[in-house]
Amino acid sequence: MTVPSPAPLARAAVRWSLGHALPRTLLRRAAREGDLHGRMFVATQSGDLSALEPVLDELRGHGPFYRGKYAAVSAENAAVRELLSSPDVASGFLPTDGGSRLARLQGWSMIDAPLGPLTPPSLLVTEPPDHTRYRKLVTRVFSVRAVEQLRGRTQQIATDLLDRIDPGRPVDLVAGYGSLLPVTVIAEILGVPEHDRDKVLRFGAAAAPSLDLGLSWREFRRVESALREFDRWLDHHLAGLRRRPGDDLLSQLVAAQHDGVGLTDTELKSTAGLVLAAGFETTVNLLGNGTALLAGHPEQRRLLAEHDDLWPNAVDEVLRVDPPVLLTGRMTTADAEIAGVPMPRGSAMVALLAGANRDPRVFPQPGTFDVSRENARDHVSFSAGRHYCLGAALARMEGEVGLRTLFERYPDLRVEPGAVRRDTRILRGYERLPVTLKP
Ligand code: HEM
């Protein structure tokens, strides 16, 4: 009988301790001591931004960056933009000193970590020159012009999905519409067959907490197991495309491998997995958050009915007020000055996207939802700099088609009691949004 080696479990325990248990304990303790970074961590446990509002004001009172015990945090629009565009920062929070005991322990623990959105070679945590190489291969498919060609098909998918719903009975808008529209679109772009879409949706939902800090051991194990399953499915899917290429993006990436200009197997899987998961795990939140906001603001709905050219702006206003991604992190790779503040090499920094979107110096009355706000597009919900969201044009188009089709057909849509926010911290949206389309 073979005895399973304890090393994989020990490595998982170290990954969890360093990535979740330790930061959670330290940040909670810091919160009790009044540290604003710690208080921000505690205030973002629920999806409700109102708990964060007072912390945002205090953070901004400290200037472009608040220096917390563990990281510098910014909720200012200009400073967040400067941070995200700085050449002296890298994404992710990995220790930069490869020689320290902690770095060695972490390196050991990552040997058999599953591929995920925050493990290299994911685009999200890769920097030039590799980052430039990966992005070049996928950018073309997601350009504004390429996305405009998908508008007609997206419209048809939205209409078909609504046709399937009985408008007189309460329905969960997330399960019946908001999650299905983006997954259908991205699956068509990437050549994922229809019978696999449910499975892909399940992987995405199970892996979504992988972006969070402070997971329990049980959640962490569940997430890693979903990532491994997703990895196996990708292996199988890519092998199928190698045998029978289509005219989708993934087939093109596989073909580029053979031309010698493409990606290694791991790079291909990581890029494909990220584009696929990011393609629906965020846009579902835009659709849910937008539905709830519009349902709660009849005067804004009337404005849109009278001026339908305001729809693109309304989507940006939804992204500003209720952003699908809460924050992102960076670390300085050299001594730097960001927004006039000196940051020594190795400084950890948090860009609070939701805070930058409510910076009162950029957005007067930032808490007000106003679809005609002139500078709604100045939000940073898609980040900034070289990691600026690859799918921003696609997400905006899907948001516009999805929300507009819904509200033009059902202008009196009503949210019913029982709405539940997702319990993920970084990805913000509704888990369940019961609505009656035609009350
Ligand atoms: C409303 C929907 C979306 C939101 C709010 C959103 C948000 C973001 C944000 C904030 C980042 C950068 C994170 C950072 O700077 O650390 C990002 C990156 C990314 N997004 Fe999106 N996203 C959305 C939809 C999409 C879609 C539809 C796709 C599909 C193509 C996509 C693919 C990506 C990819 C591949 C990256 C990594 C880019 C890089 O690191 O160079 N996203 N997204």
Short mmCIF file of C-alpha atoms and ligand atoms in Angstrom, two decimals:
data_model
loop_
_atom_site.label_atom_id
_atom_site.label_comp_id
_atom_site.label_asym_id
_atom_site.label_seq_id
_atom_site.Cartn_x
_atom_site.Cartn_y
_atom_site.Cartn_z
CA MET A 1 0.00 0.00 0.00
CA THR A 2 1.37 3.43 -0.87
CA VAL A 3 1.20 6.01 1.87
CA PRO A 4 0.31 9.47 0.52
CA SER A 5 3.16 11.91 0.93
CA PRO A 6 2.41 14.52 3.58
CA ALA A 7 4.34 17.16 1.61
CA PRO A 8 1.46 18.35 -0.66
CA LEU A 9 -0.78 18.86 2.36
CA ALA A 10 2.01 20.58 4.28
CA ARG A 11 2.63 22.88 1.33
CA ALA A 12 -1.09 23.69 1.08
CA ALA A 13 -1.10 24.47 4.80
CA VAL A 14 1.83 26.87 4.34
CA ARG A 15 0.16 28.54 1.34
CA TRP A 16 -2.99 29.02 3.39
CA SER A 17 -1.12 30.25 6.47
CA LEU A 18 0.91 32.83 4.56
CA GLY A 19 -1.82 33.89 2.16
CA HIS A 20 -4.86 33.82 4.42
CA ALA A 21 -4.58 32.92 8.10
CA LEU A 22 -1.66 35.22 8.91
CA PRO A 23 -2.85 38.29 6.97
CA ARG A 24 -6.36 37.89 8.39
CA THR A 25 -5.10 37.71 11.97
CA LEU A 26 -2.70 40.61 11.51
CA LEU A 27 -5.22 42.85 9.76
CA ARG A 28 -7.95 42.17 12.32
CA ARG A 29 -5.52 42.98 15.10
CA ALA A 30 -4.42 46.13 13.26
CA ALA A 31 -8.10 47.13 12.92
CA ARG A 32 -8.57 46.87 16.67
CA GLU A 33 -5.55 49.14 17.10
CA GLY A 34 -7.18 51.70 14.77
CA ASP A 35 -5.06 51.01 11.66
CA LEU A 36 -7.17 52.19 8.69
CA HIS A 37 -5.93 49.42 6.39
CA GLY A 38 -7.10 46.91 9.00
CA ARG A 39 -10.39 48.76 9.40
CA MET A 40 -10.83 48.74 5.62
CA PHE A 41 -10.29 44.95 5.63
CA VAL A 42 -12.96 44.48 8.29
CA ALA A 43 -15.38 46.95 6.65
CA THR A 44 -15.22 45.10 3.33
CA GLN A 45 -16.31 41.78 4.80
CA SER A 46 -19.83 42.46 3.52
CA GLY A 47 -20.56 43.64 -0.01
CA ASP A 48 -22.22 46.78 1.30
CA LEU A 49 -20.07 49.85 0.58
CA SER A 50 -21.83 51.96 3.21
CA ALA A 51 -19.69 50.31 5.94
CA LEU A 52 -16.61 51.46 4.02
CA GLU A 53 -17.69 55.10 3.48
CA PRO A 54 -16.42 56.49 6.83
CA VAL A 55 -13.10 54.67 6.39
CA LEU A 56 -12.72 56.17 2.90
CA ASP A 57 -13.08 59.70 4.27
CA GLU A 58 -10.50 59.03 6.96
CA LEU A 59 -8.09 57.46 4.46
CA ARG A 60 -8.32 60.53 2.21
CA GLY A 61 -7.70 62.76 5.22
CA HIS A 62 -4.15 61.36 5.26
CA GLY A 63 -3.36 62.59 1.73
CA PRO A 64 -2.72 60.48 -1.39
CA PHE A 65 -1.58 57.47 0.69
CA TYR A 66 -2.38 56.34 4.20
CA ARG A 67 0.63 54.47 5.60
CA GLY A 68 -0.76 51.45 7.41
CA LYS A 69 1.27 48.96 9.41
CA TYR A 70 1.35 46.52 6.50
CA ALA A 71 0.57 48.54 3.37
CA ALA A 72 0.06 52.05 2.05
CA VAL A 73 -3.57 52.50 1.00
CA SER A 74 -5.02 55.03 -1.42
CA ALA A 75 -8.64 56.01 -1.99
CA GLU A 76 -7.75 59.06 -4.11
CA ASN A 77 -8.49 58.92 -7.82
CA ALA A 78 -5.29 60.66 -9.00
CA ALA A 79 -2.98 58.72 -6.67
CA VAL A 80 -4.58 55.39 -7.59
CA ARG A 81 -4.09 56.16 -11.29
CA GLU A 82 -0.48 57.17 -10.73
CA LEU A 83 0.21 54.04 -8.71
CA LEU A 84 -1.30 51.71 -11.31
CA SER A 85 0.61 53.41 -14.13
CA SER A 86 3.98 53.57 -12.37
CA PRO A 87 6.90 51.75 -14.04
CA ASP A 88 8.35 51.09 -10.57
CA VAL A 89 5.66 48.74 -9.31
CA ALA A 90 4.72 45.11 -9.89
CA SER A 91 1.37 43.49 -9.28
CA GLY A 92 0.94 40.93 -6.51
CA PHE A 93 2.32 40.81 -2.99
CA LEU A 94 5.06 38.23 -3.32
CA PRO A 95 8.14 38.88 -1.20
CA THR A 96 10.79 40.38 -3.48
CA ASP A 97 13.77 39.24 -1.44
CA GLY A 98 14.30 35.73 -2.78
CA GLY A 99 16.94 34.99 -0.13
CA SER A 100 14.88 35.48 3.04
CA ARG A 101 13.64 32.49 5.00
CA LEU A 102 10.04 33.55 4.43
CA ALA A 103 10.60 33.83 0.68
CA ARG A 104 12.19 30.34 0.62
CA LEU A 105 9.28 28.90 2.57
CA GLN A 106 6.83 30.55 0.25
CA GLY A 107 8.73 29.34 -2.83
CA TRP A 108 8.61 25.77 -1.46
CA SER A 109 4.89 26.00 -0.75
CA MET A 110 4.13 27.14 -4.31
CA ILE A 111 5.83 24.14 -5.98
CA ASP A 112 2.54 22.32 -6.55
CA ALA A 113 0.09 25.21 -6.18
CA PRO A 114 -2.71 25.06 -8.75
CA LEU A 115 -2.66 27.61 -11.54
CA GLY A 116 -4.91 30.53 -10.64
CA PRO A 117 -5.54 34.19 -11.42
CA LEU A 118 -2.92 35.30 -8.90
CA THR A 119 -0.21 32.74 -9.65
CA PRO A 120 2.37 33.34 -12.38
CA PRO A 121 2.23 33.23 -15.35
CA SER A 122 -1.25 34.81 -15.03
CA LEU A 123 -1.38 38.15 -16.86
CA LEU A 124 -2.56 39.75 -13.63
CA VAL A 125 0.71 39.05 -11.81
CA THR A 126 3.20 39.16 -14.69
CA GLU A 127 5.24 42.19 -15.69
CA PRO A 128 7.08 43.13 -18.91
CA PRO A 129 8.63 41.69 -20.99
CA ASP A 130 6.50 38.51 -20.49
CA HIS A 131 3.35 40.53 -19.80
CA THR A 132 3.75 42.44 -23.09
CA ARG A 133 4.22 39.17 -24.98
CA TYR A 134 1.05 37.53 -23.53
CA ARG A 135 -1.09 40.61 -23.98
CA LYS A 136 -0.06 41.13 -27.58
CA LEU A 137 -1.40 37.70 -28.44
CA VAL A 138 -4.87 38.32 -27.02
CA THR A 139 -5.42 42.08 -27.36
CA ARG A 140 -6.65 42.10 -30.94
CA VAL A 141 -9.71 39.97 -30.20
CA PHE A 142 -10.88 42.38 -27.50
CA SER A 143 -10.33 45.70 -29.27
CA VAL A 144 -13.24 48.16 -29.40
CA ARG A 145 -13.70 47.44 -33.10
CA ALA A 146 -13.67 43.64 -32.68
CA VAL A 147 -16.14 43.92 -29.82
CA GLU A 148 -18.55 46.08 -31.83
CA GLN A 149 -18.85 43.19 -34.27
CA LEU A 150 -20.16 41.04 -31.42
CA ARG A 151 -22.93 43.49 -30.50
CA GLY A 152 -25.55 41.93 -32.78
CA ARG A 153 -24.89 38.43 -31.47
CA THR A 154 -24.90 39.67 -27.86
CA GLN A 155 -28.27 41.33 -28.49
CA GLN A 156 -29.65 38.08 -29.82
CA ILE A 157 -28.38 36.13 -26.78
CA ALA A 158 -29.95 38.69 -24.41
CA THR A 159 -33.30 38.51 -26.21
CA ASP A 160 -33.27 34.69 -26.26
CA LEU A 161 -32.50 34.52 -22.55
CA LEU A 162 -35.36 36.90 -21.70
CA ASP A 163 -37.73 34.92 -23.95
CA ARG A 164 -37.15 31.90 -21.72
CA ILE A 165 -38.29 33.68 -18.53
CA ASP A 166 -41.94 33.85 -17.43
CA PRO A 167 -42.29 37.60 -16.80
CA GLY A 168 -45.20 37.24 -14.36
CA ARG A 169 -43.34 35.14 -11.77
CA PRO A 170 -40.40 36.03 -9.56
CA VAL A 171 -37.09 34.89 -11.03
CA ASP A 172 -33.48 35.06 -9.88
CA LEU A 173 -32.02 37.57 -12.33
CA VAL A 174 -28.46 36.35 -11.68
CA ALA A 175 -29.12 32.68 -12.43
CA GLY A 176 -31.59 33.34 -15.26
CA TYR A 177 -29.91 36.20 -17.09
CA GLY A 178 -26.91 38.03 -15.54
CA SER A 179 -24.62 35.02 -15.34
CA LEU A 180 -25.72 33.43 -18.63
CA LEU A 181 -25.26 36.42 -20.93
CA PRO A 182 -21.49 36.92 -20.30
CA VAL A 183 -20.65 33.21 -20.14
CA THR A 184 -22.39 32.59 -23.47
CA VAL A 185 -20.55 35.48 -25.15
CA ILE A 186 -17.07 34.62 -23.82
CA ALA A 187 -17.63 30.90 -24.49
CA GLU A 188 -18.42 31.70 -28.13
CA ILE A 189 -15.31 33.92 -28.41
CA LEU A 190 -13.15 31.18 -26.93
CA GLY A 191 -14.80 28.19 -28.62
CA VAL A 192 -16.15 26.51 -25.47
CA PRO A 193 -18.91 24.06 -26.50
CA GLU A 194 -22.42 24.66 -25.22
CA HIS A 195 -22.54 21.47 -23.14
CA ASP A 196 -19.52 22.62 -21.11
CA ARG A 197 -20.87 26.06 -20.17
CA ASP A 198 -22.64 25.01 -16.99
CA LYS A 199 -19.49 23.30 -15.84
CA VAL A 200 -17.40 26.39 -16.62
CA LEU A 201 -19.87 28.57 -14.69
CA ARG A 202 -19.53 26.26 -11.69
CA PHE A 203 -15.71 26.35 -11.83
CA GLY A 204 -15.81 30.13 -12.05
CA ALA A 205 -18.11 30.51 -9.06
CA ALA A 206 -16.08 28.06 -6.97
CA ALA A 207 -12.76 29.69 -7.89
CA ALA A 208 -13.92 33.32 -7.48
CA PRO A 209 -12.77 33.57 -3.82
CA SER A 210 -9.20 32.82 -5.02
CA LEU A 211 -8.75 36.59 -5.38
CA ASP A 212 -9.56 37.13 -1.69
CA LEU A 213 -7.31 37.40 1.33
CA GLY A 214 -8.25 35.73 4.60
CA LEU A 215 -10.13 32.60 3.46
CA SER A 216 -10.87 29.89 6.02
CA TRP A 217 -9.00 26.59 5.56
CA ARG A 218 -12.14 24.94 4.27
CA GLU A 219 -12.83 27.71 1.72
CA PHE A 220 -9.18 27.67 0.66
CA ARG A 221 -9.24 23.91 0.04
CA ARG A 222 -12.49 24.22 -1.91
CA VAL A 223 -11.02 26.99 -4.08
CA GLU A 224 -7.80 25.05 -4.78
CA SER A 225 -9.77 21.97 -5.69
CA ALA A 226 -11.95 24.00 -8.10
CA LEU A 227 -8.82 25.50 -9.68
CA ARG A 228 -7.38 22.01 -10.20
CA GLU A 229 -10.59 20.80 -11.78
CA PHE A 230 -10.65 23.84 -14.03
CA ASP A 231 -7.03 23.09 -14.98
CA ARG A 232 -7.92 19.51 -15.95
CA TRP A 233 -10.87 20.71 -18.00
CA LEU A 234 -8.62 23.25 -19.80
CA ASP A 235 -6.08 20.51 -20.61
CA HIS A 236 -8.84 18.45 -22.14
CA HIS A 237 -10.38 21.40 -24.00
CA LEU A 238 -7.07 22.61 -25.44
CA ALA A 239 -6.17 19.07 -26.53
CA GLY A 240 -9.49 18.99 -28.42
CA LEU A 241 -8.70 22.30 -30.13
CA ARG A 242 -5.28 21.00 -31.15
CA ARG A 243 -7.01 18.10 -32.92
CA ARG A 244 -9.87 20.16 -34.37
CA PRO A 245 -9.10 23.88 -34.41
CA GLY A 246 -11.99 26.31 -34.88
CA ASP A 247 -11.90 30.01 -35.70
CA ASP A 248 -12.03 31.03 -32.03
CA LEU A 249 -9.37 32.84 -29.96
CA LEU A 250 -8.09 29.73 -28.19
CA SER A 251 -7.57 27.87 -31.47
CA GLN A 252 -5.58 30.89 -32.66
CA LEU A 253 -3.45 30.82 -29.51
CA VAL A 254 -2.83 27.10 -29.94
CA ALA A 255 -1.85 27.69 -33.59
CA ALA A 256 0.49 30.52 -32.56
CA GLN A 257 2.29 27.97 -30.34
CA HIS A 258 3.19 25.97 -33.39
CA ASP A 259 4.46 29.06 -35.23
CA GLY A 260 7.09 29.44 -32.53
CA VAL A 261 5.83 32.89 -31.50
CA GLY A 262 3.30 31.62 -29.01
CA LEU A 263 3.07 30.58 -25.42
CA THR A 264 4.37 27.58 -23.50
CA ASP A 265 1.70 25.08 -22.41
CA THR A 266 1.48 26.60 -18.94
CA GLU A 267 1.35 30.15 -20.30
CA LEU A 268 -1.39 29.13 -22.73
CA LYS A 269 -3.47 27.50 -20.01
CA SER A 270 -3.02 30.37 -17.61
CA THR A 271 -3.95 33.01 -20.22
CA ALA A 272 -6.90 30.99 -21.51
CA GLY A 273 -8.17 30.32 -17.98
CA LEU A 274 -7.92 33.95 -16.93
CA VAL A 275 -9.60 35.35 -20.03
CA LEU A 276 -12.40 32.81 -19.74
CA ALA A 277 -13.04 33.28 -16.01
CA ALA A 278 -12.56 37.08 -16.07
CA GLY A 279 -14.94 37.13 -19.03
CA PHE A 280 -17.96 36.16 -16.95
CA GLU A 281 -17.08 36.36 -13.24
CA THR A 282 -16.99 40.18 -13.33
CA THR A 283 -19.60 41.10 -15.95
CA VAL A 284 -22.25 39.12 -14.07
CA ASN A 285 -21.71 41.61 -11.24
CA LEU A 286 -22.05 44.59 -13.55
CA LEU A 287 -25.41 43.24 -14.74
CA GLY A 288 -26.67 42.42 -11.23
CA ASN A 289 -25.44 45.65 -9.65
CA GLY A 290 -26.84 47.67 -12.57
CA THR A 291 -30.24 45.98 -12.37
CA ALA A 292 -30.50 46.68 -8.63
CA LEU A 293 -29.39 50.31 -9.02
CA LEU A 294 -31.75 51.03 -11.90
CA ALA A 295 -34.65 49.24 -10.23
CA GLY A 296 -34.09 51.43 -7.17
CA HIS A 297 -33.96 54.70 -9.16
CA PRO A 298 -37.13 55.14 -11.25
CA GLU A 299 -36.22 58.73 -12.13
CA GLN A 300 -32.96 57.50 -13.72
CA ARG A 301 -34.87 54.86 -15.66
CA ARG A 302 -37.22 57.55 -16.96
CA LEU A 303 -34.23 59.64 -18.05
CA LEU A 304 -32.87 56.65 -19.99
CA ALA A 305 -36.23 56.00 -21.60
CA GLU A 306 -36.32 59.62 -22.82
CA HIS A 307 -32.62 59.79 -23.82
CA ASP A 308 -31.50 56.36 -24.90
CA ASP A 309 -28.11 57.74 -25.98
CA LEU A 310 -27.34 57.89 -22.24
CA TRP A 311 -27.09 54.08 -21.92
CA PRO A 312 -23.29 53.83 -22.38
CA ASN A 313 -22.86 56.52 -19.73
CA ALA A 314 -25.31 54.74 -17.42
CA VAL A 315 -23.14 51.62 -17.59
CA ASP A 316 -20.08 53.64 -16.55
CA GLU A 317 -22.07 55.19 -13.71
CA VAL A 318 -23.03 51.70 -12.49
CA LEU A 319 -19.36 50.68 -12.67
CA ARG A 320 -18.42 53.79 -10.68
CA VAL A 321 -21.03 53.52 -7.93
CA ASP A 322 -21.03 49.74 -7.42
CA PRO A 323 -17.75 48.44 -8.89
CA PRO A 324 -17.43 44.70 -9.57
CA VAL A 325 -13.80 44.73 -8.36
CA LEU A 326 -13.09 46.31 -4.95
CA LEU A 327 -9.35 46.85 -5.02
CA THR A 328 -6.02 45.71 -6.38
CA GLY A 329 -2.50 45.62 -4.99
CA ARG A 330 1.01 46.53 -6.09
CA MET A 331 4.55 46.42 -4.70
CA THR A 332 7.40 48.79 -5.52
CA THR A 333 10.29 47.17 -7.37
CA ALA A 334 12.58 50.19 -6.81
CA ASP A 335 12.68 53.23 -4.55
CA ALA A 336 9.95 55.39 -6.02
CA GLU A 337 7.88 58.49 -5.54
CA ILE A 338 4.17 58.01 -6.17
CA ALA A 339 1.77 60.97 -6.10
CA GLY A 340 4.61 62.90 -4.43
CA VAL A 341 4.99 60.33 -1.62
CA PRO A 342 8.32 58.49 -1.26
CA MET A 343 7.89 54.70 -1.36
CA PRO A 344 10.97 52.61 -0.66
CA ARG A 345 11.55 49.43 -2.68
CA GLY A 346 9.38 46.56 -1.44
CA SER A 347 6.49 48.78 -0.23
CA ALA A 348 3.12 47.06 -0.42
CA MET A 349 0.34 49.29 -1.69
CA VAL A 350 -3.41 48.94 -2.00
CA ALA A 351 -5.33 50.78 -4.74
CA LEU A 352 -8.87 51.01 -3.45
CA LEU A 353 -10.74 51.22 -6.76
CA ALA A 354 -14.11 51.63 -5.04
CA GLY A 355 -12.65 54.55 -3.04
CA ALA A 356 -11.10 56.26 -6.07
CA ASN A 357 -14.52 56.06 -7.76
CA ARG A 358 -16.02 58.06 -4.92
CA ASP A 359 -13.31 60.68 -4.62
CA PRO A 360 -15.34 63.89 -4.07
CA ARG A 361 -12.66 66.00 -5.80
CA VAL A 362 -13.39 64.20 -9.05
CA PHE A 363 -17.05 63.25 -8.61
CA PRO A 364 -19.30 65.84 -6.92
CA GLN A 365 -21.81 64.12 -4.60
CA PRO A 366 -20.05 60.81 -5.21
CA GLY A 367 -22.72 58.67 -3.54
CA THR A 368 -25.43 59.88 -5.93
CA PHE A 369 -26.30 57.56 -8.82
CA ASP A 370 -26.65 59.88 -11.83
CA VAL A 371 -26.71 58.29 -15.30
CA SER A 372 -26.10 61.71 -16.88
CA ARG A 373 -22.97 62.45 -14.80
CA GLU A 374 -20.56 64.05 -17.26
CA ASN A 375 -17.39 62.36 -16.10
CA ALA A 376 -18.83 58.97 -15.07
CA ARG A 377 -16.21 57.35 -17.33
CA ASP A 378 -13.38 58.63 -15.11
CA HIS A 379 -13.87 55.72 -12.72
CA VAL A 380 -11.04 53.21 -12.26
CA SER A 381 -13.21 50.08 -12.10
CA PHE A 382 -11.18 48.61 -14.97
CA SER A 383 -7.89 49.58 -13.27
CA ALA A 384 -5.30 51.69 -15.17
CA GLY A 385 -1.83 51.36 -16.64
CA ARG A 386 -0.51 48.18 -18.22
CA HIS A 387 -2.92 45.84 -16.39
CA TYR A 388 -5.93 47.87 -17.55
CA CYS A 389 -8.74 45.37 -18.07
CA LEU A 390 -8.34 43.52 -21.34
CA GLY A 391 -12.09 43.02 -21.55
CA ALA A 392 -13.22 46.59 -20.76
CA ALA A 393 -14.76 47.21 -24.20
CA LEU A 394 -16.50 43.82 -24.12
CA ALA A 395 -17.80 44.36 -20.58
CA ARG A 396 -19.12 47.83 -21.45
CA MET A 397 -20.85 46.50 -24.56
CA GLU A 398 -22.39 43.54 -22.68
CA GLY A 399 -23.43 45.84 -19.83
CA GLU A 400 -25.15 48.21 -22.23
CA VAL A 401 -26.89 45.53 -24.31
CA GLY A 402 -27.79 43.47 -21.23
CA LEU A 403 -29.27 46.27 -19.11
CA ARG A 404 -30.89 48.13 -21.95
CA THR A 405 -32.62 45.05 -23.36
CA LEU A 406 -33.88 44.17 -19.89
CA PHE A 407 -35.26 47.60 -18.99
CA GLU A 408 -36.64 48.48 -22.43
CA ARG A 409 -38.65 45.28 -22.35
CA TYR A 410 -39.55 45.41 -18.66
CA PRO A 411 -39.47 49.07 -17.58
CA ASP A 412 -41.35 48.30 -14.34
CA LEU A 413 -39.06 45.47 -13.21
CA ARG A 414 -39.19 45.16 -9.43
CA VAL A 415 -36.59 43.71 -7.05
CA GLU A 416 -38.28 41.34 -4.59
CA PRO A 417 -37.18 40.68 -1.02
CA GLY A 418 -34.42 38.08 -0.62
CA ALA A 419 -31.50 39.64 -2.54
CA VAL A 420 -28.15 38.25 -1.34
CA ARG A 421 -24.71 39.72 -2.04
CA ARG A 422 -21.82 37.36 -2.91
CA ASP A 423 -19.56 36.67 0.04
CA THR A 424 -16.39 37.30 -1.98
CA ARG A 425 -14.53 40.45 -0.94
CA ILE A 426 -12.68 41.47 -4.13
CA LEU A 427 -15.40 40.48 -6.62
CA ARG A 428 -18.52 42.44 -5.68
CA GLY A 429 -21.99 41.60 -6.84
CA TYR A 430 -25.19 39.67 -6.19
CA GLU A 431 -25.33 35.97 -5.50
CA ARG A 432 -29.11 36.09 -5.85
CA LEU A 433 -31.34 38.91 -7.09
CA PRO A 434 -35.02 37.95 -7.10
CA VAL A 435 -37.04 40.17 -9.44
CA THR A 436 -40.47 40.23 -11.03
CA LEU A 437 -40.10 41.42 -14.60
CA LYS A 438 -43.75 42.44 -15.08
CA PRO A 439 -45.25 43.05 -11.65
C1 HEM B 1 -17.46 44.68 -15.61
C2 HEM B 1 -16.60 43.77 -15.96
C3 HEM B 1 -15.14 43.79 -15.63
C4 HEM B 1 -14.46 44.46 -14.64
C5 HEM B 1 -15.01 45.42 -13.60
C6 HEM B 1 -13.06 44.10 -14.78
C7 HEM B 1 -12.06 44.59 -13.97
C8 HEM B 1 -10.72 44.34 -14.15
C9 HEM B 1 -9.66 44.92 -13.37
C10 HEM B 1 -9.86 45.88 -12.20
C11 HEM B 1 -8.48 44.44 -13.84
C12 HEM B 1 -7.06 44.80 -13.42
C13 HEM B 1 -6.65 44.34 -12.05
C14 HEM B 1 -5.33 44.96 -11.67
O1 HEM B 1 -4.96 46.04 -12.13
O2 HEM B 1 -4.64 44.35 -10.84
C15 HEM B 1 -8.81 43.54 -14.94
C16 HEM B 1 -7.87 42.84 -15.67
C17 HEM B 1 -8.21 41.91 -16.61
N1 HEM B 1 -9.46 41.66 -17.13
FE1 HEM B 1 -11.18 42.52 -16.56
N2 HEM B 1 -12.93 43.22 -15.81
C18 HEM B 1 -14.17 43.01 -16.37
C19 HEM B 1 -14.47 42.23 -17.46
C20 HEM B 1 -13.56 41.50 -18.17
C21 HEM B 1 -13.88 40.69 -19.32
C22 HEM B 1 -15.25 40.58 -19.99
C23 HEM B 1 -12.73 40.08 -19.69
C24 HEM B 1 -12.58 39.13 -20.85
C25 HEM B 1 -11.82 39.29 -21.81
C26 HEM B 1 -11.68 40.53 -18.78
C27 HEM B 1 -10.37 40.12 -18.83
C28 HEM B 1 -9.36 40.66 -18.06
C29 HEM B 1 -7.96 40.25 -18.15
C30 HEM B 1 -7.40 39.17 -19.06
C31 HEM B 1 -7.25 41.03 -17.25
C32 HEM B 1 -5.74 40.99 -16.97
C33 HEM B 1 -5.09 42.12 -17.70
C34 HEM B 1 -3.61 42.31 -17.35
O3 HEM B 1 -3.20 42.01 -16.23
O4 HEM B 1 -2.88 42.77 -18.23
N3 HEM B 1 -12.22 41.38 -17.88
N4 HEM B 1 -10.17 43.51 -15.12
#
